[in-house]
Coordinates of C-alpha atoms in Angstrom, one line a residue:
Chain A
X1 CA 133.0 111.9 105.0
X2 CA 133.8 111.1 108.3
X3 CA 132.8 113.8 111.4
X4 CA 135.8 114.9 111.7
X5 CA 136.5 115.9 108.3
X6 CA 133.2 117.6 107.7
X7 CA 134.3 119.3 111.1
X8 CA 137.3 120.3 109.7
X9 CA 136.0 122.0 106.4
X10 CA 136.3 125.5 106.3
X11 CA 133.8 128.2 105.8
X12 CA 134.3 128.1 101.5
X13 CA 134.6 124.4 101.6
X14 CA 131.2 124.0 103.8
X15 CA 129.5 127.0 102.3
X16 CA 130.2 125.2 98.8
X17 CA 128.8 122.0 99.8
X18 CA 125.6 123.4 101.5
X19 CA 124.6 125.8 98.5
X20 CA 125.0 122.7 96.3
X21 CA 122.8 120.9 98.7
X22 CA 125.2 118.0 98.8
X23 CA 125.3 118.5 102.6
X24 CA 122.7 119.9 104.9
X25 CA 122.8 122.3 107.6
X26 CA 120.9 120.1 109.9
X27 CA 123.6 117.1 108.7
X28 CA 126.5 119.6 109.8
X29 CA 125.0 120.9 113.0
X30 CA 124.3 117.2 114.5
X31 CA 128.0 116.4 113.6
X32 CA 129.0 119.4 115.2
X33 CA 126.8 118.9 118.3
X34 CA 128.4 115.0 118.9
X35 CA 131.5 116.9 118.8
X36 CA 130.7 119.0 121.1
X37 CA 129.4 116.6 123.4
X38 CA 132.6 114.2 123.0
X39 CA 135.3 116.7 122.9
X40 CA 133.7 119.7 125.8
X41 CA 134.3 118.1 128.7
X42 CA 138.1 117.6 128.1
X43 CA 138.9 121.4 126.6
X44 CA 136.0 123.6 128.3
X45 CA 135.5 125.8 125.4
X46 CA 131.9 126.7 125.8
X47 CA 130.2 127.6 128.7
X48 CA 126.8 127.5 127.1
X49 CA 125.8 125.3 123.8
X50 CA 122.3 126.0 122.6
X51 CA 121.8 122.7 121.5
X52 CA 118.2 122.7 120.6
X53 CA 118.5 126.6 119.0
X54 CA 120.7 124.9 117.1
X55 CA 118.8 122.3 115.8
X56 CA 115.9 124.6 115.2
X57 CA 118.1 127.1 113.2
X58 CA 119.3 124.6 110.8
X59 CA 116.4 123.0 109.9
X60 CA 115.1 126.8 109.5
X61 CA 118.3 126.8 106.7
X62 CA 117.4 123.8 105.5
X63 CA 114.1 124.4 104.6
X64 CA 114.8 128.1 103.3
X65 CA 117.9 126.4 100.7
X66 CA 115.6 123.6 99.8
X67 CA 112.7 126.4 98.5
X68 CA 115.9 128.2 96.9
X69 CA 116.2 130.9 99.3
X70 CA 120.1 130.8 99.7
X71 CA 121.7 133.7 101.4
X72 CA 124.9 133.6 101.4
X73 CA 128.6 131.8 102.3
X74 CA 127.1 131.9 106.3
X75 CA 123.7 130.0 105.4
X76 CA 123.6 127.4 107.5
X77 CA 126.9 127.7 108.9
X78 CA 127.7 126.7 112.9
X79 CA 129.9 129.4 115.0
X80 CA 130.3 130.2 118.3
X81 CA 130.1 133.8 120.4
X82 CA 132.6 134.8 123.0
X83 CA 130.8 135.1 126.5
X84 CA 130.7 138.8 126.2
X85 CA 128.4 139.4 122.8
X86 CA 125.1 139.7 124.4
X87 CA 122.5 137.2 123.5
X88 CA 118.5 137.6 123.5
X89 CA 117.2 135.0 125.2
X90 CA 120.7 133.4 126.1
X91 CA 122.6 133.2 129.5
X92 CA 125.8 135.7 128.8
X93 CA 128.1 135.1 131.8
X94 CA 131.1 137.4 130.6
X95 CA 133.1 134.5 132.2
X96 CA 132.3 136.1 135.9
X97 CA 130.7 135.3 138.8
X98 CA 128.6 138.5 138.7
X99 CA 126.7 137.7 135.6
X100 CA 126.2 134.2 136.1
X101 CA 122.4 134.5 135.9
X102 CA 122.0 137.1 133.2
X103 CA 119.9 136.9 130.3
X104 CA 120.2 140.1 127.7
X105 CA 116.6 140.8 126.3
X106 CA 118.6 141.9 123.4
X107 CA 121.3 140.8 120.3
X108 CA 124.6 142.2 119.8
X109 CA 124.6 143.7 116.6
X110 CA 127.1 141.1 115.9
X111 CA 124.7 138.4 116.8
X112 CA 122.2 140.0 115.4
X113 CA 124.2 140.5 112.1
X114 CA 125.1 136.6 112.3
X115 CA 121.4 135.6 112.6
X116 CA 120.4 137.6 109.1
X117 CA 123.1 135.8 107.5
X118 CA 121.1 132.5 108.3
X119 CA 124.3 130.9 110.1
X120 CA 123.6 128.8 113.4
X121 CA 125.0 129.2 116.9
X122 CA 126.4 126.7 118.7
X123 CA 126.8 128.6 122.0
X124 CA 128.8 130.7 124.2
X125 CA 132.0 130.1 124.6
X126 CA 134.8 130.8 128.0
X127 CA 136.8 133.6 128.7
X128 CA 139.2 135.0 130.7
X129 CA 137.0 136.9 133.0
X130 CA 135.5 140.1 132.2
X131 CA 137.7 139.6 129.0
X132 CA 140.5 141.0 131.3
X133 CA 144.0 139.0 131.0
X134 CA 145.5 136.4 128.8
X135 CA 145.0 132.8 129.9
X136 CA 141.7 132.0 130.0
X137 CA 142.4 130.5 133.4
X138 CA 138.9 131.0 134.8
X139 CA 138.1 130.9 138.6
X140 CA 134.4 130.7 137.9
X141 CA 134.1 127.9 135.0
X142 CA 137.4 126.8 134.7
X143 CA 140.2 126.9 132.6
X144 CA 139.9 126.3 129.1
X145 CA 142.8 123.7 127.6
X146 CA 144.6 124.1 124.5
X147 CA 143.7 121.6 122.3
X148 CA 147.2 120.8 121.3
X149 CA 148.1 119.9 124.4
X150 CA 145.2 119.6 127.5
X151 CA 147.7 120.9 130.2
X152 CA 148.8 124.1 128.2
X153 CA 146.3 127.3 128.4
X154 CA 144.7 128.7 124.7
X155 CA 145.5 132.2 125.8
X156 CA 143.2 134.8 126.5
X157 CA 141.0 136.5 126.8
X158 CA 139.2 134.8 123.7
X159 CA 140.6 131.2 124.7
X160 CA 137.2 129.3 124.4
X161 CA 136.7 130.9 120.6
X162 CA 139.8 129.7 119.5
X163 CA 140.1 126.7 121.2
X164 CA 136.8 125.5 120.0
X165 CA 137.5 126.5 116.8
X166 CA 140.8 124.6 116.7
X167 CA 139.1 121.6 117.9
X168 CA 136.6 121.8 115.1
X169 CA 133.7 122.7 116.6
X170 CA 132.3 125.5 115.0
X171 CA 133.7 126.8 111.4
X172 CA 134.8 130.0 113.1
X173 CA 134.3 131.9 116.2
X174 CA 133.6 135.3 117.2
X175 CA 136.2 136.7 120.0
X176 CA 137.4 140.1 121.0
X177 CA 140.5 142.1 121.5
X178 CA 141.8 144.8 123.6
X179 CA 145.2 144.3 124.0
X180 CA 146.0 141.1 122.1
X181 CA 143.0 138.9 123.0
X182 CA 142.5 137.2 119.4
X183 CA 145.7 137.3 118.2
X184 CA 147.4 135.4 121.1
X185 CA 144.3 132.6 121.0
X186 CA 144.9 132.2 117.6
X187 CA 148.4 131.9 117.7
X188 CA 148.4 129.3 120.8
X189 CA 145.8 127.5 119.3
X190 CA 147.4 127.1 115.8
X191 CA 144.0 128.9 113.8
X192 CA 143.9 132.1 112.0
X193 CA 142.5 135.5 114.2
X194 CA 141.7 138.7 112.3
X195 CA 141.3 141.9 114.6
X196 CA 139.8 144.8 112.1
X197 CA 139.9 148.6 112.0
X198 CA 138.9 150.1 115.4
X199 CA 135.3 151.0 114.6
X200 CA 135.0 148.6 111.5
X201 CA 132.5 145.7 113.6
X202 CA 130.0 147.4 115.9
X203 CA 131.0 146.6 119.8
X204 CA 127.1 147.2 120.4
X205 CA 125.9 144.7 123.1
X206 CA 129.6 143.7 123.6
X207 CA 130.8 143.8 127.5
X208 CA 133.4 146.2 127.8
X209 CA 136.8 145.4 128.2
X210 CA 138.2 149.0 127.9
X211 CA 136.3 151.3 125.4
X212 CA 138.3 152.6 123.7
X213 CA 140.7 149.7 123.0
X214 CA 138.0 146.7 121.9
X215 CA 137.3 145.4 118.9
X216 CA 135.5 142.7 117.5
X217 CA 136.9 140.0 115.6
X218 CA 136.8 136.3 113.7
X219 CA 138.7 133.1 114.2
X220 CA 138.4 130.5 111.2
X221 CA 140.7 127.7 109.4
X222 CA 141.9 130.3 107.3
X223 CA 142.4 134.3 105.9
X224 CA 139.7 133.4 103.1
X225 CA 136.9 132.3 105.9
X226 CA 138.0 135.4 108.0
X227 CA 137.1 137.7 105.2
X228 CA 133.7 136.1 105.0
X229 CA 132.8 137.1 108.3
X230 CA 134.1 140.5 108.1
X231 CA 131.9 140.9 105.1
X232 CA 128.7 140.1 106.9
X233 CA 129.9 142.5 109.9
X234 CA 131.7 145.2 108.8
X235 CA 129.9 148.7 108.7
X236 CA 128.3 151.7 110.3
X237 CA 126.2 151.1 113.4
X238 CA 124.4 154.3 115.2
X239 CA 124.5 152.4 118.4
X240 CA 128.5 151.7 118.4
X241 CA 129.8 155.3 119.2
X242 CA 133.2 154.7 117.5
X243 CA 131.4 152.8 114.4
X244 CA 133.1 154.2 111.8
X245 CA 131.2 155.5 108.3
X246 CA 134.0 154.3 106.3
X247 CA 133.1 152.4 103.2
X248 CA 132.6 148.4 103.4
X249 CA 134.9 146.9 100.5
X250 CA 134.9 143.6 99.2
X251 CA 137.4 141.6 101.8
X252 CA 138.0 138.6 99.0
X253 CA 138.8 141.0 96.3
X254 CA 142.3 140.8 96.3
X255 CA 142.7 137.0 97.5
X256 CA 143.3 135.8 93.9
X257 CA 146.1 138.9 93.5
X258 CA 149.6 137.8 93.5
X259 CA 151.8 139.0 96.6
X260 CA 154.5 140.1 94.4
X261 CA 155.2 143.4 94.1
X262 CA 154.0 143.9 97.8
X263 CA 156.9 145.8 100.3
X264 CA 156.6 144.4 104.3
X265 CA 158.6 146.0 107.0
X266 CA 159.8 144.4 109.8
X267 CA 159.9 145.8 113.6
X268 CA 163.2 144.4 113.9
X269 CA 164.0 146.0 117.3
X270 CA 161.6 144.7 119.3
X271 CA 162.6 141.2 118.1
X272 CA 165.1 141.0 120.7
X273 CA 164.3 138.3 123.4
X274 CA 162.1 136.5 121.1
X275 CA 162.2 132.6 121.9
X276 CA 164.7 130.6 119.5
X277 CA 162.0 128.6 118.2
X278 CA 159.9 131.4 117.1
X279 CA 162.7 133.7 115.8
X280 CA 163.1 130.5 113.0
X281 CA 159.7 129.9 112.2
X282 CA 159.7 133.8 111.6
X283 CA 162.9 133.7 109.3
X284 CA 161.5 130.6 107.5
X285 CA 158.1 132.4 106.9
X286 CA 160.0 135.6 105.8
X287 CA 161.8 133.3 103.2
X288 CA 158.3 132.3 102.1
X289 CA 157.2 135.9 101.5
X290 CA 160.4 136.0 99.9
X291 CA 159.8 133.5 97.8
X292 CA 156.3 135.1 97.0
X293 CA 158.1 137.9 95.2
X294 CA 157.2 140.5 98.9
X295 CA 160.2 142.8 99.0
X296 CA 161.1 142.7 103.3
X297 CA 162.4 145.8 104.7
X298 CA 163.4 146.4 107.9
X299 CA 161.3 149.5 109.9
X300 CA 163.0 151.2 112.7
X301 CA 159.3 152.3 114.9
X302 CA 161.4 154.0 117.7
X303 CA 157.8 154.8 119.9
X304 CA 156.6 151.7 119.3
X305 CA 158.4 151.1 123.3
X306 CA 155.8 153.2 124.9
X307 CA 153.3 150.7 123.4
X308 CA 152.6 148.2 126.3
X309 CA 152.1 151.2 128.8
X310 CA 150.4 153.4 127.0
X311 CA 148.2 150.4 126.2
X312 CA 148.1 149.7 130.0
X313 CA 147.2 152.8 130.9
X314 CA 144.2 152.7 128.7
X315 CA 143.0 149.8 129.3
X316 CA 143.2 149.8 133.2
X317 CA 141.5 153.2 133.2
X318 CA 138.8 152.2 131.2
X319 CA 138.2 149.2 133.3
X320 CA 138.3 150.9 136.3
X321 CA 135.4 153.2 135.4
X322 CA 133.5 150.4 134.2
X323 CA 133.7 147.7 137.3
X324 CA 134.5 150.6 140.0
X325 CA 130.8 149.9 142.1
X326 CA 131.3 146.1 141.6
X327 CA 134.6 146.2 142.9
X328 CA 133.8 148.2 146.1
X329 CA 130.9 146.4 146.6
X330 CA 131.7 142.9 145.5
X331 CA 135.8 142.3 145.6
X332 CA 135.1 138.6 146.2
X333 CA 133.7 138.0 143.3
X334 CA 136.6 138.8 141.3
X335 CA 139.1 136.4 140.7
X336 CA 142.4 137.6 142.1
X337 CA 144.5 138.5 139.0
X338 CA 141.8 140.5 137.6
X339 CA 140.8 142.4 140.8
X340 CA 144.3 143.3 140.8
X341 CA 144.5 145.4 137.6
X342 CA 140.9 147.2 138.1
X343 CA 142.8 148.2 141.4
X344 CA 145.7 149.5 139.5
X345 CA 143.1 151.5 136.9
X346 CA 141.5 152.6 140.2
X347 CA 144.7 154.8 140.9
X348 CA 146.1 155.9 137.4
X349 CA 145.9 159.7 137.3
X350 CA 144.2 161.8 134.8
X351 CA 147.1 163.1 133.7
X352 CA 148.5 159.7 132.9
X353 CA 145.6 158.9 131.0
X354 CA 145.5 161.4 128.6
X355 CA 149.2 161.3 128.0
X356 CA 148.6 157.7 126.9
X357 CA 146.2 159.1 124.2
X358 CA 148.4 161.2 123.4
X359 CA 150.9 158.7 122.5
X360 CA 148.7 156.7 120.7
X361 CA 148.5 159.6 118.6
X362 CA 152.1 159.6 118.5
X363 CA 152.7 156.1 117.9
X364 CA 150.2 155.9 115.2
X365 CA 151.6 159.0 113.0
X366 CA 154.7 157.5 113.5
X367 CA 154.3 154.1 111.9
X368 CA 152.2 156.1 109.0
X369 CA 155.3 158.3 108.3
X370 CA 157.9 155.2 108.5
X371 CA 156.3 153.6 106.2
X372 CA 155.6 155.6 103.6
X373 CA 159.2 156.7 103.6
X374 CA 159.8 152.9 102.9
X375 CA 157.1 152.3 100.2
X376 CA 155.5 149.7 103.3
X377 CA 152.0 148.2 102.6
X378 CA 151.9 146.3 105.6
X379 CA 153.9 145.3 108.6
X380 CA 155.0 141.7 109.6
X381 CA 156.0 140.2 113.3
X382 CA 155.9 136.7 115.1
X383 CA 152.3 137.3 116.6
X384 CA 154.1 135.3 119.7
X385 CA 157.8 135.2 120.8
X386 CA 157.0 131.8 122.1
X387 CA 154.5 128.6 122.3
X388 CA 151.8 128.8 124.5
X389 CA 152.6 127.9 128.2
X390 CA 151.5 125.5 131.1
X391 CA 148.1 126.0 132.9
X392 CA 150.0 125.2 135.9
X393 CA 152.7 128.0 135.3
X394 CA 149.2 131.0 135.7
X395 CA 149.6 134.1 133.8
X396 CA 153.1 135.0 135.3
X397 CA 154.5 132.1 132.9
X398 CA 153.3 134.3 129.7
X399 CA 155.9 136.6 131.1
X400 CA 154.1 139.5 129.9
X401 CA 155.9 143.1 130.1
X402 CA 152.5 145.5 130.0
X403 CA 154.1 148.3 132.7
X404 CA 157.3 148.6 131.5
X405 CA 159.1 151.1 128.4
X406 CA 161.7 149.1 126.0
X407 CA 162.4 147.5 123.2
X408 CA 160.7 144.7 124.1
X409 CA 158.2 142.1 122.2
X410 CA 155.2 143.0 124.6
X411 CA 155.1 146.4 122.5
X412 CA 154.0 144.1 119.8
X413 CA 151.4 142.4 121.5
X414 CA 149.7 146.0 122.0
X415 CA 150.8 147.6 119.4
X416 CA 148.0 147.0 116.8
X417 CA 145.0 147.7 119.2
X418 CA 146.5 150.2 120.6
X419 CA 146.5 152.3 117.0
X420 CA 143.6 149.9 116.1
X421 CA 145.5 149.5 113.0
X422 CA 143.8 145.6 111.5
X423 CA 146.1 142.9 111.9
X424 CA 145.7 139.0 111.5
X425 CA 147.6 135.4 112.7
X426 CA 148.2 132.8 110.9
X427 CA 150.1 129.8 111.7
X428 CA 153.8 129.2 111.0
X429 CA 154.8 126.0 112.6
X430 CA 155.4 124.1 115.5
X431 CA 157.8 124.2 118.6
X432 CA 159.2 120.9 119.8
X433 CA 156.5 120.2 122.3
X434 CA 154.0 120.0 119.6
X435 CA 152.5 123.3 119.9
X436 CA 151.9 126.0 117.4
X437 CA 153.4 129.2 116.4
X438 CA 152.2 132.3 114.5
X439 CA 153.2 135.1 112.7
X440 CA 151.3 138.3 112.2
X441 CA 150.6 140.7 109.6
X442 CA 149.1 144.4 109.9
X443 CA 147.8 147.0 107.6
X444 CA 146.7 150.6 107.6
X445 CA 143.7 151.3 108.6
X446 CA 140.9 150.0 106.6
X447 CA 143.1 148.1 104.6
X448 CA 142.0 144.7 105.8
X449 CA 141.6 143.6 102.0
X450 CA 145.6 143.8 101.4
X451 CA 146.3 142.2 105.2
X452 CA 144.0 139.4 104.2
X453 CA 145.7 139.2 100.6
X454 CA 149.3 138.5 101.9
X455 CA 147.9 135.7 104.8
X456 CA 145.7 133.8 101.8
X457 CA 149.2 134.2 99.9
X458 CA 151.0 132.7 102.4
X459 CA 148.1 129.8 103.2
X460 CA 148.5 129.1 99.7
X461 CA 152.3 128.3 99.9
X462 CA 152.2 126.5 103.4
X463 CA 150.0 124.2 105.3
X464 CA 150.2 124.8 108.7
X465 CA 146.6 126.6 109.0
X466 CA 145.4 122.6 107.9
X467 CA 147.3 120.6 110.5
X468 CA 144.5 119.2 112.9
X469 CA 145.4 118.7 117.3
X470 CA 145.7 115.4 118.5
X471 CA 142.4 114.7 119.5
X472 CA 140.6 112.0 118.1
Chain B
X1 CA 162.7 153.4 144.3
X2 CA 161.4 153.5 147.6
X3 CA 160.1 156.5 147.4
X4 CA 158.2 155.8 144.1
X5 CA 156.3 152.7 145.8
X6 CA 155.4 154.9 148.7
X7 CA 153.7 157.4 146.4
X8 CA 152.0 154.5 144.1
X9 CA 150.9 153.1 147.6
X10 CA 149.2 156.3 149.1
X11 CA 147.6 156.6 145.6
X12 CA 146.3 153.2 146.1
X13 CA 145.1 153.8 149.4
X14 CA 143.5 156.9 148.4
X15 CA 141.9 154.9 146.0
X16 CA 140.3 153.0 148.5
X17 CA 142.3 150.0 148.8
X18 CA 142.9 148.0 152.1
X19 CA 146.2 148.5 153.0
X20 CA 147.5 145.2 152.3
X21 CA 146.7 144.7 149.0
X22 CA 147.7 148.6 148.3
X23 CA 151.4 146.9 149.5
X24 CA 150.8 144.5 146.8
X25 CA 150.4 146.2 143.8
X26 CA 152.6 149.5 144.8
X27 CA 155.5 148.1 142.9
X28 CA 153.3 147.8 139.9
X29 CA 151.9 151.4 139.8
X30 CA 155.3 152.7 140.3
X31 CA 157.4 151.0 137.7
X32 CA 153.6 152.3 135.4
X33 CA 154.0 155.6 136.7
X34 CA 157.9 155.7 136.1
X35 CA 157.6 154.4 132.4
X36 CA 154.7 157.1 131.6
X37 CA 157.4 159.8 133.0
X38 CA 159.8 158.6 130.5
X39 CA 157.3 158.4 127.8
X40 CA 156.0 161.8 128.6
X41 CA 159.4 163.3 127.4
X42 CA 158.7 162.1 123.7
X43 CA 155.3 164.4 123.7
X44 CA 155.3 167.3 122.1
X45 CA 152.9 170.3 123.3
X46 CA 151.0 170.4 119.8
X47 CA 150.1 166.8 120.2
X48 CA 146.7 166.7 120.8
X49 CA 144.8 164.1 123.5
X50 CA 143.3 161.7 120.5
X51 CA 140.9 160.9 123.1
X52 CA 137.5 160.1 120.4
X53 CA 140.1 157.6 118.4
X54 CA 139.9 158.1 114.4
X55 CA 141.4 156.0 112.3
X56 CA 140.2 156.9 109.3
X57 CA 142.5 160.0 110.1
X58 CA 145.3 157.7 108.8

């Protein structure tokens, strides 16, 4: 097998081989590493690779499956952290200036989680800074390119994740979301993004984005090797305030369950203004749910338009609190974009702020009531109304709407954090310049078994999720 | 209009930004402060602030 095809194995696939000890850990991570080595310079993706951790962890999972101590699908297994998930021992930057030296004394619970499942970090990977916009455009380590075309951004804020996981180095990623920080990544980059239930992955040892909006989440080849990681992460956590009790289930249960019988509504209204391209891959995808035997309803969601700013709202304020000493005291070492919008947080109102809670409220009791009058299990959307866009064109090419009230397709991109309802992307197709498109499906809280059911159902039928970037 | 960017600018201001870049982002904070307005009509008194989130509540 050639590097890039053991690269290119997914979590199942790799886990498969290792447990049969047909491949070893130390075998992958090597490939993995030259990969690294060849491919980082050109897309940026990690600001950090622990290299000799790396090399020490696998022969750790070498040893440990050789004396029959196999733990699990993640034994062995080489992933990557967004800059933000603090590491013992490990430079976390947060993709800013201000951290550049740092060096957490302790895990993440999400690291930590990772270690116990024996699978092997590869590093630490760019950011938009402070996780705070959507290009990944960073002023202090650079951009980080799109591996389907070097000149286009990966989106943000989780751009490194997915871009190195696109690019095949590292089986899956760990990235974050506040307003739609895996699921545009995932969708520029052509991989699948699962953002869980707020509260279902401890944020412990996480840099905040906005508290109350951020959530932890995988990228992988596919909805199968996304459910893997949730099922070593998922659950309670003492030290996460908004951990939720709720009882772990079994992610993969349903992944062998037809999709038939399964009702998805459709947010048709805020479809508008969608790009052509992406309007038909939706349709065609549609017709493949169709095909599926998924009854597709339409959903009129008529708050859903207060999503973006409500979202804003949040978020900004949030921010503000967080970084309000750093950007009194240290405004130049902010890049401009995101200095801006801590500014704005700076001078939302309380009132403001707690009528956007409110509407979450509202928004979410909403969508629960429109779909249960429509029999809806889940909900489906383009995750992007278009392909990703130039690194030359900045953030203002993304053409993002967060301020404004409408039936617009921004809503969308805020929706599902917003409510903290889990959602995932898959891939769809292609535009004409050769970059990828996405679709997205959400679920009720908790219900990330179902959300993951219908993506595997839809992997199964189409191919896209396999198609590799241009880069050997 | 006007009016609404002067206000979003003395808030700015008041937030401590130099006066420049409170010029800047005015526009911004108004057309954010003019869609909560709008949004505010859809919220009803009993709605309560669902400031600790809970989605299990679902």
């Amino acid at each position: 097998m050639s590097d890039a095809d053991l690269c290119y194995l997914t979590i199942a696939e790799l886990a498969g081989l290792i447990s049969a000890k047909k491949v070893s850990p130390v075998e992958v991570v090597e490939a993995q590493l030259r990969r690294i080595e060849r491919l980082n310079g050109k897309l940026n993706a990690f600001i950090t690779v622990t290299a000799e951790a790396a090399l020490a962890e696998a022969k750790a999972a070498e040893r440990e499956i050789a004396a029959g101590h196999y733990r699990g699908p993640l034994h062995g297994v080489p992933y990557s952290l967004k800059d933000l998930y603090l590491t013992k021992g490990v430079r976390t930057t947060g993709g800013t200036k201000i951290l550049a030296d740092w060096t957490p004394e302790y895990d993440s619970t999400v690291a930590q989680k990772l270690k116990a499942t024996g699978a092997v970090l590869l590093g630490k990977t760019n950011l938009h800074e402070f996780a705070l916009g959507g290009t990944t455009i960073n002023p202090h380590y650079g951009p980080t390119r799109n591996p389907w075309n070097l000149d286009y951004v990966p989106g943000g804020s989780s751009g490194g994740a997915a871009a190195s996981v696109s690019a095949g180095l590292g089986y899956f990623g760990m990235g974050s979301e506040t307003g739609n920080s895996i699921r545009r990544p995932a969708a520029f980059c052509g991989i699948t993004g699962l953002k869980p239930t707020y509260g279902r992955i401890s944020r412990h040892g996480m840099l905040p984005a906005s508290w109350t909006l951020d959530h932890a989440g995988p990228f992988a080849r596919s909805a199968k090797d996304t459910a893997l990681v949730l099922q070593a992460l998922a659950g309670p956590d003492w030290q996460d305030p908004a951990s939720s009790p709720a009882a772990v289930t079994d992610y993969s249960a349903r992944l062998e369950q037809p999709a038939s019988g399964l009702k998805v509504g459709v947010p048709r209204a805020y479809l508008d203004g969608i790009g052509p391209e992406a309007s038909a891959s939706f349709a065609e995808a549609l017709g493949v749910l169709t095909q599926a035997g998924v009854t597709i309803v339409d959903l009129a969601l008529p708050s859903v338009a207060y999503s973006a700013v409500a979202s804003s709202v949040i978020m900004l304020s949030d921010a503000a609190s967080y970084h309000a000493d750093w950007v009194r005291s240290r405004p130049d070492d902010y890049g401009p974009d995101v200095l801006s919008r801590i500014r704005i947080g700076l001078a939302i109102t309380a009132q403001e702020y707690v009528d956007a809670q409110r509407l979450r409220r509202l928004i979410a009791d909403e969508m629960v009531k429109e779909m249960k009058a429509n029999g809806v299990d889940l909900i489906v959307a383009p995750t992007a109304p278009a392909t990703a866009t130039p690194i030359a064109g900045g953030a203002a090419a993304l053409s993002d709407k967060p301020y404004s009230v409408g039936n617009h397709f921004f809503n969308l991109w805020r929706l599902f954090s917003l409510v903290g309802w889990p959602v995932i992307s898959v891939p769809c197709g292609f535009g004409t310049n050769g970059l990828p498109l996405a679709v997205q499906i959400a679920g009720r809280p908790f219900d990330e078994t179902r959300v993951i059911q219908l993506a595997h159902a839809y992997q199964q039928l189409t191919d896209w999720h396999r198609r590799r970037p241009p880069l050997e | 209009m006007a009016e609404q960017n002067a206000d979003a600018f003395n808030r700015l201001i008041a937030a401590g930004l130099p006066e420049e870049q409170a010029r800047v982002l005015a526009p911004d904070l108004a057309e954010l402060s003019r869609s909560m307005r709008q949004a505010r009509e859809r919220l009803s008194l009993e709605l309560e602030p669902a400031s600790i989130y809970q989605a299990e509540r679902r």
